Every structure is written in C-alpha cells, then in structure tokens.
C-alpha cells in the first residue's frame, strides 16, 4: 500500500496541471467574483460577500479532484496494473486505500492554501481555528471518498469528468455556494440540505465568524463523514465489477 501511495503522490506532484486546477483556477475565480460582487460596495457591505465567496469557492473547487482520481483509476485499469495487483496478496481494501490517501494530502493542502489566501488578501476572520482545521480534514475525507466511488463506478474518463461537473457545479448552485440561500426559492433551500456543499459551506462560514455552536459542529461533521463513508462503501461494492473491466 505504501508503494502505491508514494507512486501516486509522485505522479501528482510532477503534474503541473494539478497545480492549475487545485490552486490557480480557484484563486482566479475567487478574485474575479469578489471583484464583481463587491463593486460599488463599502467595506461593511463587502465583508459578508467575501465571507461567503472564500469558503464557498474553496468547497466547490475541492470536488474537481474527482477528475484526477477517475483518470488515475481508469489508467491503472487500462494498462493492466489493477490486474497485476489483483494477482498479489494485496487486498482490494488496501489497494483502494493506497489510491485514496494521496488525494487526501492534496485536497487538505488545497483547502489550507485557499483559506489562507482569503485571510491574507481579504482579511477573512478565522475565529474558531480548531473547528476550521477539523472541518478541513472532514471535507477532505468526504470529497475524496466520493471521488473514489466515482472512479470505481464510471467506465470512462469522459463519464467521470461529466459526472464531476454535475456534482461540483450542480451541488455548488443548489448548495448556496454561488448565491445566498436566502435569495433562493424555499424548495431549493430545502433541497440544498441534501448536498455536502451546503454543510461544508455553512460549517466554514460559521467557524470563521466564531458562531459555530458545538452541536452544529458535530451535526455538520457527521453529515460530511457520512458522505465520505458512503463513498468508500460504494467503492468497495463496485470494485469487483471494476476488476472485471480491467485489461489483462
């Protein structure tokens, strides 16, 4: 398993496209949309907008790691690596962990850098630091768990890209990452609570302002952990069919 983790990390560190998707593009979008939505507003009016956009775009862009995870799994499948590993004593459980853990490192670093960018450039508050760090870990677990399930269940990279866009952009829209929930119809406000983006966004916003109660923290954490665990279970269930599709 450790060899798989090291190999996966090495490949992604050398991939310049990874830096663009995980850091450069989110920062560009954050700067652009803050400029647009705060144009003509004074500092007091701009702060709530900035406080929504910084964690909102952080949560939205972590979902795009699913594309890289899908590409990696499909590549291993097509080049026969999965078949060779299946013939060794390494269990499917450990193989999936080996493919999962490197992306946890990547996503957690991504979250930390994007939130630090918001703090340094826009002076967003970081009141409940402990809650923010724990939520960053849990968000990392959740999104990479769902990414692992997607990588196992889809049959092609293009299908993975399409579904990632639906999950990332559709969830961001419904979850209130693009506009305040109060401006959305009541039906969509209700539906938003079924998206992980909603819970991640709410948790970060309230922790940043110091208003996240302990009960709400545990509720948000439980929901996000539930999504991540569901993703890993789906990956385990789908692995036999994934193995059947493997070349070699």
C-alpha positions as a printed NumPy array, in Angstrom:
array([[  0.   ,   0.   ,   0.   ],
       [  2.798,   2.421,   0.879],
       [  4.353,   1.927,  -2.561],
       [  1.023,   2.86 ,  -4.206],
       [  0.748,   5.978,  -2.035],
       [  4.278,   7.117,  -2.881],
       [  3.804,   6.464,  -6.601],
       [  0.512,   8.358,  -6.701],
       [  1.941,  11.322,  -4.821],
       [  4.997,  11.459,  -7.083],
       [  2.836,  11.475, -10.224],
       [  0.629,  14.278,  -8.959],
       [  3.479,  16.431,  -7.66 ],
       [  5.042,  16.309, -11.129],
       [  1.736,  17.194, -12.801],
       [  1.637,  20.951, -13.399],
       [ -1.99 ,  20.701, -14.423],
       [ -2.787,  19.654, -10.86 ],
       [ -1.46 ,  22.969,  -9.537],
       [ -3.615,  24.859, -12.021],
       [ -6.85 ,  23.027, -11.167],
       [ -6.352,  22.941,  -7.405],
       [ -4.857,  26.386,  -6.742],
       [ -4.508,  28.78 ,  -9.682],
       [ -8.04 ,  28.454, -11.076],
       [ -9.816,  28.655,  -7.682],
       [ -7.832,  31.758,  -6.753],
       [ -8.599,  33.396, -10.102],
       [-12.313,  32.668,  -9.711],
       [-12.308,  33.919,  -6.122],
       [-10.648,  37.215,  -7.079],
       [-12.892,  37.671, -10.126],
       [-16.187,  37.039,  -8.366],
       [-15.281,  39.073,  -5.308],
       [-14.404,  41.974,  -7.621],
       [-17.719,  41.63 ,  -9.451],
       [-20.   ,  41.212,  -6.431],
       [-18.33 ,  43.837,  -4.241],
       [-18.087,  46.502,  -6.926],
       [-19.596,  49.728,  -5.584],
       [-19.983,  48.38 ,  -2.036],
       [-18.326,  49.825,   1.027],
       [-16.168,  47.717,   3.336],
       [-19.003,  46.788,   5.693],
       [-21.215,  45.688,   2.808],
       [-18.404,  43.781,   1.089],
       [-17.395,  41.683,   4.095],
       [-20.425,  39.317,   4.099],
       [-19.985,  38.747,   0.357],
       [-16.291,  37.937,   0.764],
       [-17.055,  35.705,   3.746],
       [-19.427,  33.706,   1.557],
       [-17.268,  33.51 ,  -1.575],
       [-13.946,  32.462,   0.006],
       [-15.209,  29.296,   1.759],
       [-17.81 ,  28.744,  -0.961],
       [-15.31 ,  28.544,  -3.79 ],
       [-12.96 ,  26.508,  -1.619],
       [-15.688,  23.908,  -1.116],
       [-16.686,  23.996,  -4.78 ],
       [-13.218,  23.503,  -6.242],
       [-12.158,  20.617,  -3.99 ],
       [-14.708,  18.486,  -5.859],
       [-12.683,  18.734,  -9.059],
       [-10.107,  16.346,  -7.567],
       [-12.591,  13.666,  -8.618],
       [-11.493,  14.118, -12.23 ],
       [ -7.87 ,  13.348, -11.38 ],
       [ -8.886,  10.381,  -9.241],
       [-11.006,   8.985, -12.076],
       [ -8.237,   9.447, -14.644],
       [ -5.769,   7.649, -12.375],
       [ -8.049,   4.668, -11.736],
       [ -9.051,   4.3  , -15.387],
       [ -5.389,   4.496, -16.416],
       [ -4.442,   1.754, -13.929],
       [ -7.317,  -0.297, -15.265],
       [ -6.384,   0.081, -18.931],
       [ -2.657,  -0.546, -18.561],
       [ -3.202,  -3.769, -16.626],
       [ -1.814,  -2.514, -13.319],
       [ -5.028,  -3.33 , -11.482],
       [ -4.983,  -6.886, -12.837],
       [ -1.354,  -7.358, -11.75 ],
       [ -2.091,  -6.036,  -8.273],
       [ -5.146,  -8.3  ,  -8.026],
       [ -2.852, -11.299,  -8.55 ],
       [ -0.773, -10.333,  -5.489],
       [ -1.665, -10.838,  -1.802],
       [ -2.586,  -7.116,  -1.54 ],
       [ -6.295,  -6.889,  -0.69 ],
       [ -8.709,  -4.682,  -2.611],
       [ -9.252,  -2.743,   0.624],
       [ -5.565,  -1.815,   0.875],
       [ -5.312,  -1.041,  -2.833],
       [ -8.222,   1.392,  -2.589],
       [ -6.674,   2.998,   0.484],
       [ -3.402,   3.35 ,  -1.398],
       [ -5.199,   5.207,  -4.188],
       [ -7.271,   7.268,  -1.737],
       [ -4.74 ,   8.566,   0.807],
       [ -2.541,  10.622,  -1.622],
       [ -5.539,  12.674,  -2.686],
       [ -6.374,  13.373,   0.929],
       [ -2.97 ,  15.047,   1.266],
       [ -3.557,  17.064,  -1.898],
       [ -7.065,  18.239,  -1.02 ],
       [ -6.164,  19.17 ,   2.551],
       [ -3.231,  21.284,   1.346],
       [ -5.546,  22.847,  -1.253],
       [ -8.089,  23.833,   1.422],
       [ -5.417,  25.297,   3.708],
       [ -3.856,  27.4  ,   0.931],
       [ -7.199,  28.721,  -0.359],
       [ -8.377,  29.702,   3.122],
       [ -5.02 ,  31.29 ,   3.909],
       [ -5.293,  33.235,   0.656],
       [ -8.649,  34.565,   1.819],
       [ -7.156,  35.512,   5.19 ],
       [ -4.065,  37.25 ,   3.794],
       [ -5.654,  39.024,   0.823],
       [ -9.19 ,  39.733,   2.072],
       [ -8.683,  39.511,   5.824],
       [-11.478,  36.996,   6.349],
       [-11.834,  36.161,  10.051],
       [-10.531,  32.873,  11.44 ],
       [-12.227,  32.856,  14.837],
       [-12.69 ,  29.144,  15.577],
       [ -9.419,  27.777,  14.215],
       [ -9.807,  24.307,  15.752],
       [-13.222,  23.809,  14.135],
       [-11.894,  25.041,  10.791],
       [ -8.975,  22.587,  10.851],
       [-11.212,  19.655,  11.784],
       [-13.754,  20.614,   9.122],
       [-10.926,  20.791,   6.572],
       [ -9.929,  17.213,   7.456],
       [-13.524,  16.012,   7.273],
       [-14.206,  17.818,   3.992],
       [-11.054,  16.203,   2.603],
       [-12.242,  12.761,   3.706],
       [-15.697,  13.349,   2.262],
       [-14.791,  14.628,  -1.195],
       [-12.043,  12.067,  -1.794],
       [-14.335,   9.287,  -0.556],
       [-16.95 ,  10.289,  -3.109],
       [-14.176,  10.653,  -5.694],
       [-13.007,   7.114,  -5.033],
       [-16.536,   5.792,  -5.551],
       [-16.899,   7.748,  -8.782],
       [-13.52 ,   6.488, -10.066],
       [-14.553,   2.881,  -9.416],
       [-18.082,   3.088, -10.784],
       [-17.602,   5.014, -14.057],
       [-16.403,   3.204, -17.163],
       [-14.617,   6.064, -18.961],
       [-12.711,   9.229, -18.077],
       [-15.18 ,  11.35 , -20.036],
       [-18.032,   9.947, -17.971],
       [-16.078,  10.793, -14.821],
       [-15.486,  14.368, -15.998],
       [-19.161,  14.844, -16.848],
       [-20.396,  13.491, -13.509],
       [-17.798,  15.539, -11.61 ],
       [-19.075,  18.703, -13.275],
       [-22.644,  17.796, -12.357],
       [-21.67 ,  17.087,  -8.735],
       [-19.352,  20.084,  -8.361],
       [-21.289,  22.767, -10.223],
       [-24.797,  21.461,  -9.6  ],
       [-24.076,  20.953,  -5.919],
       [-22.49 ,  24.402,  -5.693],
       [-25.557,  26.031,  -7.239],
       [-28.093,  24.173,  -5.138],
       [-25.943,  24.259,  -2.001],
       [-25.814,  28.055,  -1.883],
       [-22.18 ,  28.497,  -2.883],
       [-22.987,  30.843,  -5.776],
       [-25.665,  32.929,  -4.131],
       [-27.026,  33.365,  -0.581],
       [-29.587,  30.712,   0.332],
       [-31.989,  33.425,   1.411],
       [-32.275,  34.536,  -2.225],
       [-33.222,  31.054,  -3.426],
       [-36.767,  29.586,  -3.588],
       [-37.865,  27.713,  -0.468],
       [-37.905,  24.398,  -2.331],
       [-34.25 ,  24.786,  -3.339],
       [-33.358,  25.83 ,   0.209],
       [-34.799,  22.53 ,   1.415],
       [-33.074,  20.502,  -1.304],
       [-29.747,  22.214,  -0.563],
       [-29.579,  20.422,   2.792],
       [-29.138,  17.137,   0.919],
       [-25.887,  18.347,  -0.669],
       [-22.478,  18.073,   1.038],
       [-21.596,  21.512,  -0.345],
       [-24.261,  23.141,   1.821],
       [-22.923,  21.593,   5.024],
       [-19.287,  22.31 ,   4.212],
       [-20.03 ,  25.918,   3.335],
       [-22.166,  26.546,   6.419],
       [-19.57 ,  24.996,   8.686],
       [-16.677,  27.095,   7.392],
       [-18.677,  30.338,   7.366],
       [-19.873,  29.969,  10.927],
       [-16.473,  28.825,  12.208],
       [-14.812,  31.796,  10.529],
       [-17.128,  34.245,  12.288],
       [-16.967,  32.366,  15.59 ],
       [-20.671,  31.482,  15.63 ],
       [-20.449,  27.709,  15.108],
       [-22.023,  26.032,  18.134],
       [-20.636,  22.688,  19.266],
       [-23.909,  20.908,  18.484],
       [-23.946,  22.286,  14.951],
       [-20.276,  21.379,  14.543],
       [-20.99 ,  17.738,  15.382],
       [-24.048,  17.737,  13.12 ],
       [-22.117,  19.124,  10.15 ],
       [-19.183,  16.798,  10.803],
       [-21.472,  13.767,  10.997],
       [-23.185,  14.597,   7.705],
       [-19.898,  15.099,   5.857],
       [-18.369,  11.954,   7.373],
       [-21.488,  10.072,   6.307],
       [-20.998,  11.114,   2.687],
       [-17.343,  10.056,   2.809],
       [-18.088,   6.663,   4.361],
       [-20.845,   6.093,   1.812],
       [-18.327,   6.796,  -0.954],
       [-15.858,   4.219,   0.379],
       [-18.595,   1.599,   0.793],
       [-19.749,   2.169,  -2.791],
       [-16.141,   1.845,  -3.976],
       [-15.761,  -1.497,  -2.188],
       [-19.065,  -2.759,  -3.591],
       [-18.187,  -1.652,  -7.117],
       [-14.603,  -2.934,  -7.066],
       [-15.395,  -6.486,  -8.326],
       [-17.07 ,  -5.08 , -11.447],
       [-14.193,  -2.603, -11.83 ],
       [-11.794,  -5.535, -11.747],
       [-13.796,  -7.424, -14.376],
       [-13.412,  -4.491, -16.761],
       [ -9.649,  -4.42 , -16.257],
       [ -7.381,  -5.131, -19.208],
       [ -5.16 ,  -8.16 , -18.753]])
